[in-house]
Amino acid sequence: MSRGLDYDSINENVKQVAYAVRGELYLRASELQKEGKKIVFTNVGNPHALGQKPLTFPRQVVALCQAPFLLDDPNVGLVFPADAIERAKHYLSLTSGGLGAYSDSRGLPGIRKEVADFIERRDGYPSDPELIYLTDGASKGVMQMLNTIIRNSNDGILVPVPQYPLYSAAISLFGGSLVPYYLEETANWGLDIDNIHQSVIQARIKGITVRAMVIINPGNPTGQCLSEANIRALLKFCFQEKLVLLADEVYQQNIYQDERPFISARKILLDMGPPLSKEVQLVSFHTVSKGYWGECGQRGGYFEMTNIPPKTVDEIYKVASISLSPNVPGQIFMGLMVNPPKPGDISYLKFVTESKAILESLRRRAHIMTDGFNSCKNVVCNFTEGAMYSFPQIQLPPRAIEAAKRAGKVPDVFYCLKLLEATGISTVPGSGFGQKEGIFHLRTTILPAEEDMPAIMDSFKKFNDEFMEQYEDGRSYSRM
Amino acid sequence: MSRGLDYDSINENVKQVAYAVRGELYLRASELQKEGKKIVFTNVGNPHALGQKPLTFPRQVVALCQAPFLLDDPNVGLVFPADAIERAKHYLSLTSGGLGAYSDSRGLPGIRKEVADFIERRDGYPSDPELIYLTDGASKGVMQMLNTIIRNSNDGILVPVPQYPLYSAAISLFGGSLVPYYLEETANWGLDIDNIHQSVIQARIKGITVRAMVIINPGNPTGQCLSEANIRALLKFCFQEKLVLLADEVYQQNIYQDERPFISARKILLDMGPPLSKEVQLVSFHTVSKGYWGECGQRGGYFEMTNIPPKTVDEIYKVASISLSPNVPGQIFMGLMVNPPKPGDISYLKFVTESKAILESLRRRAHIMTDGFNSCKNVVCNFTEGAMYSFPQIQLPPRAIEAAKRAGKVPDVFYCLKLLEATGISTVPGSGFGQKEGIFHLRTTILPAEEDMPAIMDSFKKFNDEFMEQYEDGRSYSRM
């Protein structure tokens, strides 16, 4: 008899989980870093790790909340502005015991109210704080919703392919079935409802009941911004098929073009009126980790529920309460994100200057990267309209694919490992996000510092073009 | 066809979860509070919510880490001591990008090293940082381990009864079977190996494979400290039965007697030598939420794995990586907890004074509360040797039990609701922790401020004794 944590006796769903973002490439990059090699970690959307500075005002407020004794210190005004001090007092007044006390398992009521006000301003419809739950980052919320929906392996979740592997990993962990729908690369990673319908029919033939659908808008890893018409069609489809729509909108502040501004799935749903607006079950996710905040390490997020029956909301509350409460500093970051300094506040100008600089630089970096990839041999890349990623297609020559096979690697993993060894650029192979047969990509963030970007793209191009030449003419360079 | 989040169609395991600590009593208390009634929340071990002040030094360090721009501010020395500034620089140097960057999914390597050093000092055996994973509070770690172990409803987990409902809730959520073993109230809530063995045999008859065993030491809700001999016997039993031992040791700093100091299960296991020390699979949990820290809202914790095969450790890493990383400020609190100021440091005296004051007051409160309960009619209560709880037995008269039945309530829920309405004291009925048939308890924390304690116990006694009189002689007071 084996012991409970022997590998052959643990939960099979755990073993089934694949999580590429921190998979083989990441592990190898970490090894190389330990050996002293300079690594550009573009595998995770982790802006501060690549040098992005935190916004000053929210950090001042949270620092003061952590050190409430400073509020009585006569010298506090020498190091903190008055509006940060006021705001810290405000947030502490929303807690019962400061940052060291568990909050309600759904998060502090006062901050959920600030989130509701933000949603109302954004969408033009009131939002109910009782239907907003704060979480330790958006991922935890996504996991909780999937765990609530999935009963067994016959329950299917529609997930875009390529997809952010949180979804495939969580669906495996909870023992459900991922039902892929393919995004159309040649149509700038758009969604095609007929294709999605086909996916549902195919799943049904296999005995799978499709129960929910995931959209990621702006897209990860694909960087597209969905059009209002596209989302409208999707919502109709969810209505007809009685699917819960899980709207991953964590990149809603990361928009790098003006034709398709972000519009929330919730706004479009409510605009559509009854019966849809009263019937389609929608859960929307947001985070402090993205946008121009990039406060990943703080783990702050929320989800908002629309048309979810009260008894189910209660069940979700109950399960959230098992782990007591989301971290309170992360909740305060969320409050600050949805309620930033206003015109006239002492810190307003600084806050706006800092956030604008970040967003405008991201927009420029999106262009530098897309143009850089498109200048490379056998690489084609859609423009990063939003989010934080570039997802170029790497057209591998047959000889490269053969070489990969000989090395026992998936071809894009083979390419990305070579890239890592040659340049220190740590990417994620496209196969980690799901790919059509014979098509290869990689994902990189657009987050390296703007001043480093030209050198990184040069280094990439040099590697890539030599790689392509090598495998197109069959020569082999030992230094690869 | 119902929709994915309609109550009748969600995951049955979610519905099966019961979580008493934030159950009916807590919800009613929250309502009363909204109506303006003063509530003493003793339902959760949440010290800061009841007025415990945070320790100054760790808060200074984390505040500085949140506001790294202060480290260059010439005025910083006016509000922060030099050793807090040094320590903040130290922790920031362990991150790659400060608190806003995701860390490794296992936590920052530098802090895991500090935890390993702490464990080595505590136990006298080296500890490997690679086998220490930082978590968002201990609960998240417990849930991850149970999710790894439980495959289906035939997998059983031995859990002490009365138990902290995290365990029953998580086992339900992951679809396993809770196998209860009863703690012996008359033997000061001790463990009896023969009884545990009987529980395993009974489970086997029902087709359940017992795969792991939970101990909570010091006990929650029961407050006992296990003896070395008791743990030694347990470890032998785990060895014989090939059970993973999940050692919930979050109250290891909360000890209120001198006969049985805390000894970790790991130390005792390693003291026992081979084959046990090489074979028994042990996972130990710790947190920043308890001790004299009480930093519940920060959500910091860790688990340490002993004798877990590397392939399983990798799987646990993979699943941890789905939600990217535990919150980084919580990790720094953990670093500070295991590596507090040392003699000679500027902040040492203050730190020691603050922490001693909290611990000594908790010890006094444990006495006030136990004595208070034992002075009440039909109430008997073991001394709180450790942890943060008092768990008095409430011997309800038959008429009270009948009245509860008429009201459609479990008898101890009935009693606790009456107590709440009459006094504002919010407790958790013993049935939420598991009870033998016909035996009733309640759990309260020992955390109300020491100066409030006599009045709270008077108010409890007045309610209780009147309640008992009412139901012993059959009279009914309308104001109850």
PDB file of C-alpha atoms in Angstrom, chain B residues 182-282:
ATOM      1  CA  TYR B 182     -13.148  11.864  19.279  1.00  0.00           C
ATOM      2  CA  LEU B 183     -11.094  13.873  21.719  1.00  0.00           C
ATOM      3  CA  GLU B 184     -11.676  12.908  25.336  1.00  0.00           C
ATOM      4  CA  GLU B 185     -13.131  15.867  27.216  1.00  0.00           C
ATOM      5  CA  THR B 186     -12.693  14.237  30.623  1.00  0.00           C
ATOM      6  CA  ALA B 187      -9.006  13.627  29.809  1.00  0.00           C
ATOM      7  CA  ASN B 188      -8.502  17.310  29.000  1.00  0.00           C
ATOM      8  CA  TRP B 189      -9.259  16.705  25.306  1.00  0.00           C
ATOM      9  CA  GLY B 190      -6.470  14.155  24.931  1.00  0.00           C
ATOM     10  CA  LEU B 191      -6.134  11.676  22.055  1.00  0.00           C
ATOM     11  CA  ASP B 192      -6.608   7.951  22.537  1.00  0.00           C
ATOM     12  CA  ILE B 193      -4.815   5.845  19.942  1.00  0.00           C
ATOM     13  CA  ASP B 194      -7.103   2.851  20.490  1.00  0.00           C
ATOM     14  CA  ASN B 195     -10.108   5.028  19.712  1.00  0.00           C
ATOM     15  CA  ILE B 196      -8.396   6.352  16.587  1.00  0.00           C
ATOM     16  CA  HIS B 197      -7.627   2.818  15.516  1.00  0.00           C
ATOM     17  CA  GLN B 198     -11.297   1.919  15.999  1.00  0.00           C
ATOM     18  CA  SER B 199     -12.271   4.868  13.785  1.00  0.00           C
ATOM     19  CA  VAL B 200      -9.997   3.574  11.036  1.00  0.00           C
ATOM     20  CA  ILE B 201     -11.465   0.085  11.320  1.00  0.00           C
ATOM     21  CA  GLN B 202     -15.013   1.439  11.211  1.00  0.00           C
ATOM     22  CA  ALA B 203     -14.146   3.504   8.140  1.00  0.00           C
ATOM     23  CA  ARG B 204     -12.660   0.464   6.396  1.00  0.00           C
ATOM     24  CA  ILE B 205     -15.855  -1.479   6.961  1.00  0.00           C
ATOM     25  CA  LYS B 206     -17.625   1.275   5.039  1.00  0.00           C
ATOM     26  CA  GLY B 207     -15.122   0.917   2.187  1.00  0.00           C
ATOM     27  CA  ILE B 208     -13.177   4.031   3.064  1.00  0.00           C
ATOM     28  CA  THR B 209      -9.380   4.117   2.774  1.00  0.00           C
ATOM     29  CA  VAL B 210      -8.010   6.400   5.453  1.00  0.00           C
ATOM     30  CA  ARG B 211      -5.140   8.312   3.873  1.00  0.00           C
ATOM     31  CA  ALA B 212      -4.287  11.139   6.214  1.00  0.00           C
ATOM     32  CA  MET B 213      -4.748  12.329   9.734  1.00  0.00           C
ATOM     33  CA  VAL B 214      -5.145  15.861  11.044  1.00  0.00           C
ATOM     34  CA  ILE B 215      -3.935  17.026  14.430  1.00  0.00           C
ATOM     35  CA  ILE B 216      -4.425  20.533  15.743  1.00  0.00           C
ATOM     36  CA  ASN B 217      -1.847  21.311  18.416  1.00  0.00           C
ATOM     37  CA  PRO B 218      -2.507  23.407  20.443  1.00  0.00           C
ATOM     38  CA  GLY B 219      -6.127  22.492  19.918  1.00  0.00           C
ATOM     39  CA  ASN B 220      -8.855  24.429  18.158  1.00  0.00           C
ATOM     40  CA  PRO B 221     -11.572  24.672  19.495  1.00  0.00           C
ATOM     41  CA  THR B 222     -10.472  22.669  22.505  1.00  0.00           C
ATOM     42  CA  GLY B 223      -7.372  24.543  23.655  1.00  0.00           C
ATOM     43  CA  GLN B 224      -5.351  21.527  24.809  1.00  0.00           C
ATOM     44  CA  CYS B 225      -1.596  21.048  24.350  1.00  0.00           C
ATOM     45  CA  LEU B 226      -0.681  17.539  23.268  1.00  0.00           C
ATOM     46  CA  SER B 227       2.022  15.752  25.223  1.00  0.00           C
ATOM     47  CA  GLU B 228       5.183  14.493  23.569  1.00  0.00           C
ATOM     48  CA  ALA B 229       4.151  10.923  24.417  1.00  0.00           C
ATOM     49  CA  ASN B 230       0.788  11.435  22.755  1.00  0.00           C
ATOM     50  CA  ILE B 231       2.344  12.759  19.534  1.00  0.00           C
ATOM     51  CA  ARG B 232       4.931   9.985  19.568  1.00  0.00           C
ATOM     52  CA  ALA B 233       2.160   7.387  19.729  1.00  0.00           C
ATOM     53  CA  LEU B 234       0.337   9.167  16.927  1.00  0.00           C
ATOM     54  CA  LEU B 235       3.390   9.141  14.698  1.00  0.00           C
ATOM     55  CA  LYS B 236       3.814   5.392  15.263  1.00  0.00           C
ATOM     56  CA  PHE B 237       0.207   4.948  14.319  1.00  0.00           C
ATOM     57  CA  CYS B 238       0.657   7.027  11.140  1.00  0.00           C
ATOM     58  CA  PHE B 239       3.705   4.927  10.284  1.00  0.00           C
ATOM     59  CA  GLN B 240       1.831   1.657  10.735  1.00  0.00           C
ATOM     60  CA  GLU B 241      -1.213   2.838   8.816  1.00  0.00           C
ATOM     61  CA  LYS B 242       0.785   4.771   6.185  1.00  0.00           C
ATOM     62  CA  LEU B 243      -1.127   7.957   6.928  1.00  0.00           C
ATOM     63  CA  VAL B 244       0.036  11.422   5.996  1.00  0.00           C
ATOM     64  CA  LEU B 245       0.095  13.517   9.166  1.00  0.00           C
ATOM     65  CA  LEU B 246      -1.230  17.043   8.660  1.00  0.00           C
ATOM     66  CA  ALA B 247       0.012  18.950  11.693  1.00  0.00           C
ATOM     67  CA  ASP B 248      -1.887  22.193  12.204  1.00  0.00           C
ATOM     68  CA  GLU B 249       0.516  24.004  14.509  1.00  0.00           C
ATOM     69  CA  VAL B 250      -0.680  27.551  13.961  1.00  0.00           C
ATOM     70  CA  TYR B 251      -1.027  28.174  17.707  1.00  0.00           C
ATOM     71  CA  GLN B 252       2.506  27.108  18.577  1.00  0.00           C
ATOM     72  CA  GLN B 253       3.267  30.485  20.194  1.00  0.00           C
ATOM     73  CA  ASN B 254       0.003  30.480  22.168  1.00  0.00           C
ATOM     74  CA  ILE B 255       0.854  28.462  25.271  1.00  0.00           C
ATOM     75  CA  TYR B 256      -0.636  29.322  28.676  1.00  0.00           C
ATOM     76  CA  GLN B 257       0.845  26.652  30.955  1.00  0.00           C
ATOM     77  CA  ASP B 258       4.384  25.422  31.598  1.00  0.00           C
ATOM     78  CA  GLU B 259       3.954  21.655  31.950  1.00  0.00           C
ATOM     79  CA  ARG B 260       3.590  20.939  28.261  1.00  0.00           C
ATOM     80  CA  PRO B 261       5.528  23.405  26.112  1.00  0.00           C
ATOM     81  CA  PHE B 262       4.921  23.201  22.375  1.00  0.00           C
ATOM     82  CA  ILE B 263       6.994  20.569  20.588  1.00  0.00           C
ATOM     83  CA  SER B 264       6.551  20.257  16.854  1.00  0.00           C
ATOM     84  CA  ALA B 265       5.442  16.976  15.344  1.00  0.00           C
ATOM     85  CA  ARG B 266       8.481  17.251  13.087  1.00  0.00           C
ATOM     86  CA  LYS B 267      10.944  17.412  15.961  1.00  0.00           C
ATOM     87  CA  ILE B 268       9.370  14.399  17.639  1.00  0.00           C
ATOM     88  CA  LEU B 269       9.366  12.501  14.351  1.00  0.00           C
ATOM     89  CA  LEU B 270      13.040  13.224  13.698  1.00  0.00           C
ATOM     90  CA  ASP B 271      13.889  12.373  17.320  1.00  0.00           C
ATOM     91  CA  MET B 272      12.357   8.941  16.767  1.00  0.00           C
ATOM     92  CA  GLY B 273      14.937   8.069  14.098  1.00  0.00           C
ATOM     93  CA  PRO B 274      14.598   5.602  11.231  1.00  0.00           C
ATOM     94  CA  PRO B 275      12.542   4.024   9.887  1.00  0.00           C
ATOM     95  CA  LEU B 276       9.860   6.485  11.073  1.00  0.00           C
ATOM     96  CA  SER B 277      11.902   9.642  10.563  1.00  0.00           C
ATOM     97  CA  LYS B 278      12.532   8.631   6.957  1.00  0.00           C
ATOM     98  CA  GLU B 279       9.076   7.343   6.134  1.00  0.00           C
ATOM     99  CA  VAL B 280       6.235   9.158   7.854  1.00  0.00           C
ATOM    100  CA  GLN B 281       4.857  11.793   5.501  1.00  0.00           C
ATOM    101  CA  LEU B 282       4.306  14.964   7.458  1.00  0.00           C
TER     102      LEU B 282
END
